[in-house]
PDB file of C-alpha atoms in Angstrom:
ATOM      1  CA  MET A   1      31.481 -80.788 -74.135  1.00 70.00           C
ATOM      2  CA  PRO A   2      28.213 -82.720 -75.253  1.00 84.00           C
ATOM      3  CA  ALA A   3      25.978 -81.023 -77.608  1.00 92.00           C
ATOM      4  CA  PRO A   4      23.095 -79.119 -75.765  1.00 96.00           C
ATOM      5  CA  VAL A   5      19.655 -80.650 -76.099  1.00 97.00           C
ATOM      6  CA  ILE A   6      18.048 -77.267 -76.169  1.00 98.00           C
ATOM      7  CA  ALA A   7      19.600 -74.372 -77.858  1.00 98.00           C
ATOM      8  CA  ALA A   8      17.675 -70.923 -78.171  1.00 97.00           C
ATOM      9  CA  THR A   9      19.131 -67.816 -79.791  1.00 98.00           C
ATOM     10  CA  ASP A  10      17.180 -64.559 -79.833  1.00 97.00           C
ATOM     11  CA  LEU A  11      13.868 -66.491 -79.518  1.00 97.00           C
ATOM     12  CA  VAL A  12      10.845 -64.289 -80.117  1.00 97.00           C
ATOM     13  CA  LYS A  13       7.088 -64.928 -79.861  1.00 97.00           C
ATOM     14  CA  THR A  14       4.486 -62.345 -80.602  1.00 96.00           C
ATOM     15  CA  TYR A  15       0.651 -62.506 -80.821  1.00 94.00           C
ATOM     16  CA  ARG A  16      -1.713 -60.281 -82.848  1.00 91.00           C
ATOM     17  CA  VAL A  17      -4.244 -58.337 -80.858  1.00 87.00           C
ATOM     18  CA  LYS A  18      -7.020 -56.859 -82.904  1.00 87.00           C
ATOM     19  CA  GLY A  19      -6.863 -52.969 -82.831  1.00 88.00           C
ATOM     20  CA  LYS A  20      -3.686 -53.069 -80.731  1.00 89.00           C
ATOM     21  CA  PRO A  21       0.078 -53.342 -81.263  1.00 90.00           C
ATOM     22  CA  ASP A  22       1.295 -56.832 -81.374  1.00 91.00           C
ATOM     23  CA  PHE A  23       1.864 -58.389 -77.980  1.00 94.00           C
ATOM     24  CA  VAL A  24       5.351 -59.490 -77.352  1.00 95.00           C
ATOM     25  CA  ALA A  25       5.195 -62.637 -75.105  1.00 96.00           C
ATOM     26  CA  VAL A  26       8.957 -63.642 -75.574  1.00 97.00           C
ATOM     27  CA  ASP A  27      11.299 -61.110 -76.377  1.00 96.00           C
ATOM     28  CA  GLY A  28      14.864 -62.365 -77.489  1.00 96.00           C
ATOM     29  CA  LEU A  29      15.580 -65.165 -75.233  1.00 96.00           C
ATOM     30  CA  SER A  30      19.016 -66.912 -75.640  1.00 97.00           C
ATOM     31  CA  PHE A  31      19.938 -69.991 -73.491  1.00 97.00           C
ATOM     32  CA  GLU A  32      21.241 -73.615 -73.777  1.00 97.00           C
ATOM     33  CA  VAL A  33      20.412 -76.788 -71.722  1.00 97.00           C
ATOM     34  CA  ALA A  34      22.916 -79.582 -71.398  1.00 96.00           C
ATOM     35  CA  PRO A  35      22.035 -83.216 -71.372  1.00 95.00           C
ATOM     36  CA  GLY A  36      20.990 -84.451 -67.907  1.00 94.00           C
ATOM     37  CA  GLU A  37      20.710 -80.857 -66.578  1.00 96.00           C
ATOM     38  CA  SER A  38      17.882 -79.517 -64.534  1.00 96.00           C
ATOM     39  CA  PHE A  39      17.031 -76.053 -65.997  1.00 97.00           C
ATOM     40  CA  GLY A  40      14.495 -73.580 -64.673  1.00 95.00           C
ATOM     41  CA  LEU A  41      12.654 -70.626 -66.096  1.00 93.00           C
ATOM     42  CA  LEU A  42      11.902 -68.498 -63.031  1.00 89.00           C
ATOM     43  CA  GLY A  43       9.416 -65.603 -63.201  1.00 84.00           C
ATOM     44  CA  PRO A  44       6.099 -64.080 -62.234  1.00 82.00           C
ATOM     45  CA  ASN A  45       2.788 -64.895 -63.907  1.00 82.00           C
ATOM     46  CA  GLY A  46       2.917 -63.504 -67.735  1.00 85.00           C
ATOM     47  CA  ALA A  47       6.710 -63.355 -67.748  1.00 88.00           C
ATOM     48  CA  GLY A  48       6.683 -65.684 -70.822  1.00 92.00           C
ATOM     49  CA  LYS A  49       7.610 -68.920 -69.326  1.00 91.00           C
ATOM     50  CA  SER A  50       4.797 -71.070 -70.369  1.00 90.00           C
ATOM     51  CA  THR A  51       4.899 -69.575 -73.967  1.00 94.00           C
ATOM     52  CA  THR A  52       8.699 -70.590 -74.039  1.00 95.00           C
ATOM     53  CA  MET A  53       7.754 -74.038 -72.918  1.00 94.00           C
ATOM     54  CA  LYS A  54       5.119 -74.393 -75.674  1.00 95.00           C
ATOM     55  CA  MET A  55       7.821 -73.476 -78.249  1.00 97.00           C
ATOM     56  CA  ILE A  56      10.320 -75.996 -76.792  1.00 97.00           C
ATOM     57  CA  GLY A  57       7.503 -78.598 -76.811  1.00 95.00           C
ATOM     58  CA  ALA A  58       6.936 -78.199 -80.492  1.00 96.00           C
ATOM     59  CA  VAL A  59       3.209 -77.101 -80.148  1.00 95.00           C
ATOM     60  CA  SER A  60       3.729 -73.367 -80.828  1.00 96.00           C
ATOM     61  CA  THR A  61       5.617 -71.857 -83.669  1.00 96.00           C
ATOM     62  CA  ARG A  62       8.115 -69.037 -82.886  1.00 97.00           C
ATOM     63  CA  THR A  63       7.905 -65.606 -84.462  1.00 97.00           C
ATOM     64  CA  GLY A  64      11.687 -65.150 -84.704  1.00 97.00           C
ATOM     65  CA  GLY A  65      15.220 -66.255 -83.625  1.00 97.00           C
ATOM     66  CA  SER A  66      16.463 -69.777 -83.678  1.00 97.00           C
ATOM     67  CA  LEU A  67      15.483 -72.833 -81.628  1.00 98.00           C
ATOM     68  CA  LYS A  68      16.814 -76.412 -81.789  1.00 98.00           C
ATOM     69  CA  ILE A  69      15.514 -79.251 -79.723  1.00 97.00           C
ATOM     70  CA  LEU A  70      17.769 -82.430 -79.737  1.00 96.00           C
ATOM     71  CA  GLY A  71      19.406 -80.929 -82.703  1.00 96.00           C
ATOM     72  CA  LEU A  72      16.083 -80.417 -84.714  1.00 97.00           C
ATOM     73  CA  ASP A  73      14.042 -77.333 -85.513  1.00 97.00           C
ATOM     74  CA  PRO A  74      10.645 -77.748 -83.764  1.00 96.00           C
ATOM     75  CA  ASP A  75       8.796 -75.817 -86.479  1.00 95.00           C
ATOM     76  CA  ARG A  76       9.870 -78.312 -89.060  1.00 96.00           C
ATOM     77  CA  TYR A  77      10.101 -81.668 -87.102  1.00 97.00           C
ATOM     78  CA  GLY A  78       7.409 -81.171 -84.558  1.00 95.00           C
ATOM     79  CA  PRO A  79       6.267 -84.936 -84.406  1.00 95.00           C
ATOM     80  CA  GLU A  80       9.809 -86.321 -84.132  1.00 95.00           C
ATOM     81  CA  ILE A  81      10.640 -83.874 -81.249  1.00 96.00           C
ATOM     82  CA  ARG A  82       7.387 -84.513 -79.508  1.00 95.00           C
ATOM     83  CA  SER A  83       7.958 -88.267 -79.637  1.00 94.00           C
ATOM     84  CA  ARG A  84      11.121 -87.835 -77.436  1.00 94.00           C
ATOM     85  CA  LEU A  85       9.662 -85.362 -75.070  1.00 96.00           C
ATOM     86  CA  GLY A  86       7.750 -85.958 -71.836  1.00 94.00           C
ATOM     87  CA  VAL A  87       5.276 -83.163 -70.844  1.00 93.00           C
ATOM     88  CA  VAL A  88       3.672 -82.254 -67.506  1.00 92.00           C
ATOM     89  CA  PRO A  89       1.250 -79.295 -68.111  1.00 90.00           C
ATOM     90  CA  GLN A  90       0.355 -76.613 -65.684  1.00 85.00           C
ATOM     91  CA  GLN A  91      -3.185 -78.291 -65.245  1.00 83.00           C
ATOM     92  CA  ASP A  92      -3.485 -82.032 -64.795  1.00 83.00           C
ATOM     93  CA  ASN A  93      -5.413 -83.334 -67.860  1.00 88.00           C
ATOM     94  CA  LEU A  94      -5.825 -87.036 -66.962  1.00 93.00           C
ATOM     95  CA  ASP A  95      -8.976 -88.989 -68.036  1.00 92.00           C
ATOM     96  CA  GLY A  96     -11.207 -88.941 -64.955  1.00 90.00           C
ATOM     97  CA  GLU A  97     -13.206 -91.913 -66.195  1.00 89.00           C
ATOM     98  CA  LEU A  98     -10.267 -94.227 -66.311  1.00 93.00           C
ATOM     99  CA  ASN A  99      -8.181 -95.586 -63.280  1.00 96.00           C
ATOM    100  CA  ALA A 100      -4.563 -94.708 -62.725  1.00 96.00           C
ATOM    101  CA  ARG A 101      -3.091 -97.759 -64.516  1.00 96.00           C
ATOM    102  CA  GLU A 102      -5.336 -97.172 -67.487  1.00 96.00           C
ATOM    103  CA  ASN A 103      -4.278 -93.638 -67.877  1.00 96.00           C
ATOM    104  CA  LEU A 104      -0.744 -94.835 -68.187  1.00 96.00           C
ATOM    105  CA  TYR A 105      -1.522 -97.709 -70.391  1.00 96.00           C
ATOM    106  CA  ILE A 106      -3.655 -95.802 -72.924  1.00 95.00           C
ATOM    107  CA  TYR A 107      -1.132 -92.860 -72.968  1.00 95.00           C
ATOM    108  CA  GLY A 108       1.631 -95.343 -73.873  1.00 95.00           C
ATOM    109  CA  ARG A 109      -0.422 -96.712 -76.737  1.00 94.00           C
ATOM    110  CA  TYR A 110      -0.727 -93.190 -78.192  1.00 92.00           C
ATOM    111  CA  PHE A 111       3.110 -93.482 -78.792  1.00 92.00           C
ATOM    112  CA  GLY A 112       2.754 -96.694 -80.635  1.00 92.00           C
ATOM    113  CA  LEU A 113       4.286 -98.803 -77.857  1.00 94.00           C
ATOM    114  CA  PRO A 114       3.261-102.521 -77.847  1.00 96.00           C
ATOM    115  CA  ALA A 115       0.450-103.483 -75.431  1.00 96.00           C
ATOM    116  CA  LYS A 116       2.956-105.769 -73.501  1.00 96.00           C
ATOM    117  CA  VAL A 117       5.336-102.876 -73.080  1.00 96.00           C
ATOM    118  CA  CYS A 118       2.587-100.442 -71.951  1.00 96.00           C
ATOM    119  CA  HIS A 119       1.528-102.858 -69.145  1.00 96.00           C
ATOM    120  CA  GLN A 120       5.070-103.244 -67.982  1.00 96.00           C
ATOM    121  CA  LYS A 121       5.865 -99.455 -68.049  1.00 95.00           C
ATOM    122  CA  ALA A 122       2.586 -98.776 -66.355  1.00 96.00           C
ATOM    123  CA  ASP A 123       3.547-101.057 -63.488  1.00 96.00           C
ATOM    124  CA  GLU A 124       6.990 -99.546 -63.250  1.00 95.00           C
ATOM    125  CA  LEU A 125       5.746 -96.006 -63.368  1.00 95.00           C
ATOM    126  CA  LEU A 126       3.063 -96.505 -60.659  1.00 95.00           C
ATOM    127  CA  ALA A 127       5.919 -97.759 -58.456  1.00 94.00           C
ATOM    128  CA  PHE A 128       8.070 -94.855 -59.343  1.00 92.00           C
ATOM    129  CA  ALA A 129       5.238 -92.496 -58.481  1.00 91.00           C
ATOM    130  CA  GLN A 130       4.384 -94.487 -55.230  1.00 91.00           C
ATOM    131  CA  LEU A 131       0.901 -95.065 -56.496  1.00 94.00           C
ATOM    132  CA  GLN A 132       0.863 -98.978 -56.688  1.00 94.00           C
ATOM    133  CA  ASP A 133      -2.022 -99.177 -54.151  1.00 95.00           C
ATOM    134  CA  LYS A 134      -4.010 -96.664 -56.218  1.00 95.00           C
ATOM    135  CA  ALA A 135      -3.535 -98.526 -59.699  1.00 95.00           C
ATOM    136  CA  LYS A 136      -7.305 -99.339 -59.899  1.00 95.00           C
ATOM    137  CA  SER A 137      -8.614 -96.141 -58.467  1.00 95.00           C
ATOM    138  CA  LYS A 138     -10.426 -93.619 -60.669  1.00 95.00           C
ATOM    139  CA  VAL A 139      -8.597 -90.366 -61.272  1.00 93.00           C
ATOM    140  CA  ASP A 140     -11.378 -88.368 -59.402  1.00 90.00           C
ATOM    141  CA  GLU A 141     -10.579 -90.518 -56.276  1.00 92.00           C
ATOM    142  CA  LEU A 142      -6.995 -89.399 -56.094  1.00 92.00           C
ATOM    143  CA  SER A 143      -5.722 -86.350 -54.135  1.00 91.00           C
ATOM    144  CA  GLY A 144      -4.073 -83.417 -55.852  1.00 90.00           C
ATOM    145  CA  GLY A 145      -0.634 -84.503 -54.980  1.00 90.00           C
ATOM    146  CA  MET A 146      -1.427 -88.151 -56.283  1.00 92.00           C
ATOM    147  CA  LYS A 147      -2.771 -86.645 -59.609  1.00 93.00           C
ATOM    148  CA  ARG A 148       0.415 -84.624 -59.907  1.00 91.00           C
ATOM    149  CA  ARG A 149       2.590 -87.672 -59.629  1.00 92.00           C
ATOM    150  CA  LEU A 150       0.418 -89.559 -61.977  1.00 94.00           C
ATOM    151  CA  THR A 151       0.760 -86.885 -64.493  1.00 94.00           C
ATOM    152  CA  ILE A 152       4.505 -86.893 -64.119  1.00 92.00           C
ATOM    153  CA  ALA A 153       4.466 -90.748 -64.487  1.00 93.00           C
ATOM    154  CA  ARG A 154       2.386 -90.473 -67.640  1.00 95.00           C
ATOM    155  CA  GLY A 155       4.951 -88.011 -69.186  1.00 93.00           C
ATOM    156  CA  LEU A 156       7.763 -90.784 -68.694  1.00 94.00           C
ATOM    157  CA  ILE A 157       5.834 -93.449 -70.436  1.00 95.00           C
ATOM    158  CA  ASN A 158       7.862 -92.939 -73.774  1.00 94.00           C
ATOM    159  CA  ASP A 159      11.279 -92.792 -71.926  1.00 93.00           C
ATOM    160  CA  PRO A 160      11.709 -89.070 -72.882  1.00 94.00           C
ATOM    161  CA  ARG A 161      15.025 -87.459 -73.275  1.00 94.00           C
ATOM    162  CA  ILE A 162      13.656 -84.300 -71.978  1.00 96.00           C
ATOM    163  CA  LEU A 163      10.862 -83.766 -69.386  1.00 96.00           C
ATOM    164  CA  LEU A 164       8.969 -80.407 -69.486  1.00 96.00           C
ATOM    165  CA  LEU A 165       7.403 -79.362 -66.277  1.00 94.00           C
ATOM    166  CA  ASP A 166       5.173 -76.276 -66.210  1.00 90.00           C
ATOM    167  CA  GLU A 167       4.774 -75.182 -62.644  1.00 88.00           C
ATOM    168  CA  PRO A 168       4.725 -78.762 -61.361  1.00 88.00           C
ATOM    169  CA  THR A 169       3.630 -78.244 -57.819  1.00 86.00           C
ATOM    170  CA  THR A 170       1.353 -75.103 -58.108  1.00 80.00           C
ATOM    171  CA  GLY A 171      -1.695 -75.718 -55.628  1.00 79.00           C
ATOM    172  CA  LEU A 172      -0.016 -78.563 -53.626  1.00 82.00           C
ATOM    173  CA  ASP A 173       0.391 -78.661 -49.865  1.00 85.00           C
ATOM    174  CA  PRO A 174       3.905 -78.615 -48.466  1.00 87.00           C
ATOM    175  CA  GLN A 175       4.018 -82.378 -47.938  1.00 87.00           C
ATOM    176  CA  ALA A 176       2.806 -83.152 -51.304  1.00 85.00           C
ATOM    177  CA  ARG A 177       5.429 -80.799 -52.901  1.00 87.00           C
ATOM    178  CA  HIS A 178       8.392 -82.401 -51.158  1.00 89.00           C
ATOM    179  CA  ILE A 179       7.218 -85.949 -52.148  1.00 88.00           C
ATOM    180  CA  LEU A 180       6.978 -84.658 -55.773  1.00 87.00           C
ATOM    181  CA  TRP A 181      10.501 -83.027 -55.365  1.00 90.00           C
ATOM    182  CA  ASP A 182      11.900 -86.460 -54.377  1.00 90.00           C
ATOM    183  CA  ARG A 183      10.368 -88.131 -57.478  1.00 88.00           C
ATOM    184  CA  LEU A 184      12.198 -85.338 -59.672  1.00 90.00           C
ATOM    185  CA  PHE A 185      15.362 -85.807 -57.720  1.00 90.00           C
ATOM    186  CA  ARG A 186      15.312 -89.460 -58.791  1.00 89.00           C
ATOM    187  CA  LEU A 187      14.739 -88.526 -62.464  1.00 90.00           C
ATOM    188  CA  LYS A 188      17.889 -86.232 -62.234  1.00 89.00           C
ATOM    189  CA  GLU A 189      19.886 -89.113 -60.888  1.00 89.00           C
ATOM    190  CA  ARG A 190      19.010 -91.155 -63.867  1.00 89.00           C
ATOM    191  CA  GLY A 191      20.099 -88.641 -66.204  1.00 89.00           C
ATOM    192  CA  THR A 192      16.768 -87.271 -67.531  1.00 93.00           C
ATOM    193  CA  THR A 193      16.969 -83.600 -68.568  1.00 96.00           C
ATOM    194  CA  LEU A 194      14.575 -81.614 -66.748  1.00 96.00           C
ATOM    195  CA  VAL A 195      13.052 -78.178 -67.891  1.00 97.00           C
ATOM    196  CA  LEU A 196      10.692 -76.513 -65.413  1.00 94.00           C
ATOM    197  CA  THR A 197       8.936 -73.233 -65.053  1.00 91.00           C
ATOM    198  CA  THR A 198       8.081 -72.009 -61.538  1.00 85.00           C
ATOM    199  CA  HIS A 199       7.404 -68.913 -59.542  1.00 78.00           C
ATOM    200  CA  TYR A 200       8.273 -70.598 -56.316  1.00 83.00           C
ATOM    201  CA  MET A 201      11.774 -69.523 -55.183  1.00 82.00           C
ATOM    202  CA  ASP A 202      12.237 -72.479 -52.968  1.00 85.00           C
ATOM    203  CA  GLU A 203      11.387 -74.962 -55.775  1.00 88.00           C
ATOM    204  CA  ALA A 204      13.914 -73.359 -57.929  1.00 90.00           C
ATOM    205  CA  GLU A 205      16.629 -73.590 -55.366  1.00 88.00           C
ATOM    206  CA  GLN A 206      15.772 -77.160 -54.640  1.00 88.00           C
ATOM    207  CA  LEU A 207      15.337 -78.575 -58.265  1.00 91.00           C
ATOM    208  CA  CYS A 208      17.471 -76.318 -60.731  1.00 94.00           C
ATOM    209  CA  ASP A 209      21.217 -76.896 -61.371  1.00 95.00           C
ATOM    210  CA  ARG A 210      20.922 -73.659 -63.499  1.00 96.00           C
ATOM    211  CA  LEU A 211      18.077 -71.035 -64.267  1.00 94.00           C
ATOM    212  CA  VAL A 212      17.210 -67.853 -66.004  1.00 94.00           C
ATOM    213  CA  VAL A 213      15.267 -65.223 -64.363  1.00 90.00           C
ATOM    214  CA  VAL A 214      12.563 -64.040 -66.876  1.00 90.00           C
ATOM    215  CA  ASP A 215      10.333 -60.852 -66.813  1.00 89.00           C
ATOM    216  CA  HIS A 216       8.216 -59.349 -69.585  1.00 90.00           C
ATOM    217  CA  GLY A 217       9.688 -61.994 -71.960  1.00 93.00           C
ATOM    218  CA  LYS A 218      13.308 -61.068 -71.364  1.00 94.00           C
ATOM    219  CA  ILE A 219      16.167 -62.646 -69.434  1.00 95.00           C
ATOM    220  CA  MET A 220      17.210 -60.619 -66.488  1.00 92.00           C
ATOM    221  CA  ALA A 221      19.924 -62.954 -65.227  1.00 93.00           C
ATOM    222  CA  GLU A 222      21.288 -66.366 -65.672  1.00 95.00           C
ATOM    223  CA  GLY A 223      23.254 -68.849 -63.436  1.00 96.00           C
ATOM    224  CA  THR A 224      23.138 -71.329 -60.749  1.00 96.00           C
ATOM    225  CA  PRO A 225      20.806 -70.367 -57.735  1.00 93.00           C
ATOM    226  CA  ALA A 226      23.872 -69.765 -55.511  1.00 93.00           C
ATOM    227  CA  SER A 227      25.717 -67.581 -57.972  1.00 95.00           C
ATOM    228  CA  LEU A 228      22.657 -65.468 -58.617  1.00 94.00           C
ATOM    229  CA  ILE A 229      22.155 -64.972 -54.819  1.00 93.00           C
ATOM    230  CA  ARG A 230      25.792 -63.990 -54.409  1.00 92.00           C
ATOM    231  CA  GLU A 231      25.765 -61.577 -57.413  1.00 93.00           C
ATOM    232  CA  HIS A 232      22.460 -59.741 -56.804  1.00 92.00           C
ATOM    233  CA  SER A 233      21.846 -59.888 -53.048  1.00 92.00           C
ATOM    234  CA  SER A 234      23.545 -59.868 -49.525  1.00 93.00           C
ATOM    235  CA  ARG A 235      24.343 -62.870 -47.362  1.00 93.00           C
ATOM    236  CA  GLU A 236      21.413 -62.129 -45.144  1.00 96.00           C
ATOM    237  CA  VAL A 237      18.037 -60.361 -45.051  1.00 96.00           C
ATOM    238  CA  LEU A 238      16.325 -58.778 -42.034  1.00 96.00           C
ATOM    239  CA  GLU A 239      12.525 -58.669 -42.476  1.00 96.00           C
ATOM    240  CA  VAL A 240      10.807 -56.200 -40.159  1.00 96.00           C
ATOM    241  CA  ARG A 241       7.168 -55.087 -39.830  1.00 95.00           C
ATOM    242  CA  PHE A 242       6.255 -51.872 -38.057  1.00 94.00           C
ATOM    243  CA  GLY A 243       2.602 -52.194 -39.237  1.00 88.00           C
ATOM    244  CA  SER A 244       1.302 -51.660 -42.761  1.00 78.00           C
ATOM    245  CA  ASP A 245       0.637 -47.870 -42.087  1.00 83.00           C
ATOM    246  CA  ARG A 246       4.018 -47.248 -40.596  1.00 89.00           C
ATOM    247  CA  ASN A 247       6.506 -48.975 -42.765  1.00 89.00           C
ATOM    248  CA  ALA A 248       6.802 -46.223 -45.326  1.00 87.00           C
ATOM    249  CA  GLU A 249       7.054 -43.665 -42.343  1.00 90.00           C
ATOM    250  CA  VAL A 250       9.844 -45.582 -40.716  1.00 92.00           C
ATOM    251  CA  ALA A 251      11.949 -46.331 -43.844  1.00 90.00           C
ATOM    252  CA  PRO A 252      13.726 -42.963 -43.918  1.00 92.00           C
ATOM    253  CA  HIS A 253      15.137 -43.687 -40.560  1.00 93.00           C
ATOM    254  CA  LEU A 254      16.796 -46.790 -41.697  1.00 93.00           C
ATOM    255  CA  GLU A 255      19.458 -45.047 -43.828  1.00 90.00           C
ATOM    256  CA  GLY A 256      22.876 -46.605 -43.195  1.00 91.00           C
ATOM    257  CA  VAL A 257      21.422 -49.910 -41.816  1.00 94.00           C
ATOM    258  CA  GLY A 258      22.599 -52.680 -44.032  1.00 91.00           C
ATOM    259  CA  GLU A 259      23.474 -52.293 -47.799  1.00 91.00           C
ATOM    260  CA  ARG A 260      19.961 -51.731 -49.185  1.00 91.00           C
ATOM    261  CA  VAL A 261      16.423 -51.246 -47.969  1.00 92.00           C
ATOM    262  CA  ASP A 262      13.375 -52.282 -49.858  1.00 90.00           C
ATOM    263  CA  VAL A 263       9.866 -51.205 -48.592  1.00 89.00           C
ATOM    264  CA  LEU A 264       7.161 -53.592 -49.389  1.00 87.00           C
ATOM    265  CA  PRO A 265       3.423 -53.130 -48.719  1.00 84.00           C
ATOM    266  CA  ASP A 266       3.536 -55.481 -45.799  1.00 88.00           C
ATOM    267  CA  ARG A 267       7.205 -55.442 -44.597  1.00 91.00           C
ATOM    268  CA  ILE A 268      10.609 -53.831 -44.915  1.00 93.00           C
ATOM    269  CA  LEU A 269      13.578 -55.803 -46.206  1.00 94.00           C
ATOM    270  CA  ILE A 270      17.074 -54.889 -45.047  1.00 96.00           C
ATOM    271  CA  TYR A 271      19.794 -56.366 -46.940  1.00 96.00           C
ATOM    272  CA  THR A 272      22.960 -56.965 -44.901  1.00 96.00           C
ATOM    273  CA  HIS A 273      25.798 -59.406 -44.236  1.00 95.00           C
ATOM    274  CA  ASP A 274      24.813 -59.657 -40.510  1.00 96.00           C
ATOM    275  CA  GLY A 275      21.129 -59.646 -39.831  1.00 95.00           C
ATOM    276  CA  ASP A 276      21.452 -59.665 -36.074  1.00 96.00           C
ATOM    277  CA  ALA A 277      23.669 -56.581 -36.125  1.00 96.00           C
ATOM    278  CA  ALA A 278      21.263 -54.832 -38.288  1.00 95.00           C
ATOM    279  CA  LEU A 279      18.516 -55.671 -35.985  1.00 96.00           C
ATOM    280  CA  ALA A 280      20.602 -54.313 -32.962  1.00 96.00           C
ATOM    281  CA  ALA A 281      21.186 -51.091 -35.030  1.00 95.00           C
ATOM    282  CA  LEU A 282      17.373 -50.641 -35.067  1.00 95.00           C
ATOM    283  CA  ALA A 283      17.254 -50.885 -31.259  1.00 94.00           C
ATOM    284  CA  GLU A 284      19.877 -48.303 -30.968  1.00 94.00           C
ATOM    285  CA  ARG A 285      17.755 -45.850 -33.005  1.00 94.00           C
ATOM    286  CA  SER A 286      14.794 -46.577 -30.770  1.00 94.00           C
ATOM    287  CA  LEU A 287      13.067 -48.363 -33.725  1.00 94.00           C
ATOM    288  CA  HIS A 288      11.230 -51.390 -32.445  1.00 93.00           C
ATOM    289  CA  PRO A 289       9.358 -53.535 -35.070  1.00 94.00           C
ATOM    290  CA  VAL A 290       6.174 -55.545 -34.370  1.00 94.00           C
ATOM    291  CA  THR A 291       7.976 -58.655 -35.935  1.00 95.00           C
ATOM    292  CA  SER A 292      11.485 -59.272 -37.062  1.00 96.00           C
ATOM    293  CA  LEU A 293      13.124 -62.102 -38.943  1.00 96.00           C
ATOM    294  CA  VAL A 294      16.610 -62.866 -39.920  1.00 97.00           C
ATOM    295  CA  ARG A 295      17.053 -65.323 -42.895  1.00 95.00           C
ATOM    296  CA  ARG A 296      19.420 -66.031 -45.719  1.00 93.00           C
ATOM    297  CA  SER A 297      18.884 -64.310 -49.015  1.00 93.00           C
ATOM    298  CA  SER A 298      16.891 -66.238 -51.579  1.00 89.00           C
ATOM    299  CA  LEU A 299      15.987 -66.148 -55.265  1.00 88.00           C
ATOM    300  CA  GLU A 300      12.913 -63.886 -54.373  1.00 86.00           C
ATOM    301  CA  ASP A 301      15.411 -61.255 -53.147  1.00 90.00           C
ATOM    302  CA  VAL A 302      17.315 -61.525 -56.617  1.00 89.00           C
ATOM    303  CA  PHE A 303      14.049 -61.042 -58.380  1.00 84.00           C
ATOM    304  CA  LEU A 304      13.032 -58.235 -56.283  1.00 84.00           C
ATOM    305  CA  ARG A 305      16.464 -56.597 -56.887  1.00 86.00           C
ATOM    306  CA  LEU A 306      16.309 -57.186 -60.755  1.00 84.00           C
ATOM    307  CA  THR A 307      12.591 -56.207 -61.362  1.00 77.00           C
ATOM    308  CA  GLY A 308      11.430 -54.161 -58.222  1.00 71.00           C
ATOM    309  CA  ARG A 309       8.714 -56.652 -57.574  1.00 63.00           C
ATOM    310  CA  SER A 310       7.975 -59.990 -55.825  1.00 57.00           C
ATOM    311  CA  LEU A 311       8.006 -63.310 -57.707  1.00 53.00           C
ATOM    312  CA  ILE A 312       4.510 -64.093 -56.676  1.00 51.00           C
ATOM    313  CA  GLU A 313       3.023 -60.765 -57.995  1.00 48.00           C
TER     314      GLU A 313
END
């Protein structure tokens, strides 16, 4: 087995808060990432995902535990590690006064790449991001999806061993998200190691070979998307709505329908191996929801089972 490119053991990060106990953002995370793997940190806002990414990116020191990036300690070898990483931050931080090509060229110069190499790589990455026709467009003239693809292209200018993506598709429309996913699939095929944070269940299922579910700085579960769903949820889920003021009232009458029932503010989830059979069972009890939907289980259901709340809360 090749050595992991990222190895964390009992990783801890705390922040001092004046007049209050220290805030624990990351609380004993342990995981490894193999070369060429697409690894995800899945969880709600405030779970500790971005804090973990900052430590991996060698821009935030850890409070405790062990962390090795490409075999090096980021607290001691920050510049060496950062030179071999690509970073796509949560918010695009492109230079709005420069055009798309200039953003790539100047970023390459920050890494000490020769001017000729920067010109060549800028053209290659614009093609990769499908932005050739926008090479001379100012950043402020680009759409949100184009800016995101340009930010990813910029993160690849130094041929990184690892590409860190912090919530890469937040705020994008469905079409832009799918275009971005395609670009990331191509990076996986080239052998680039991807580490991404997201609170979108479909994104994690699409992009991650393996992931950890994180909440309150702790790992709740770890595995492939398929294995987590098999372990923590049923094959199908029946979603029903009786009206927001009636869901809680109807819930006690659902006992014995499916394997588990979760009552959310806007709907009821019935976990079962046969969603159509569960819906028929409701009709037999003279329970007629306003809307109903049978779907396969997802990582959202896994997180709901583990934490009692939705990923997007």
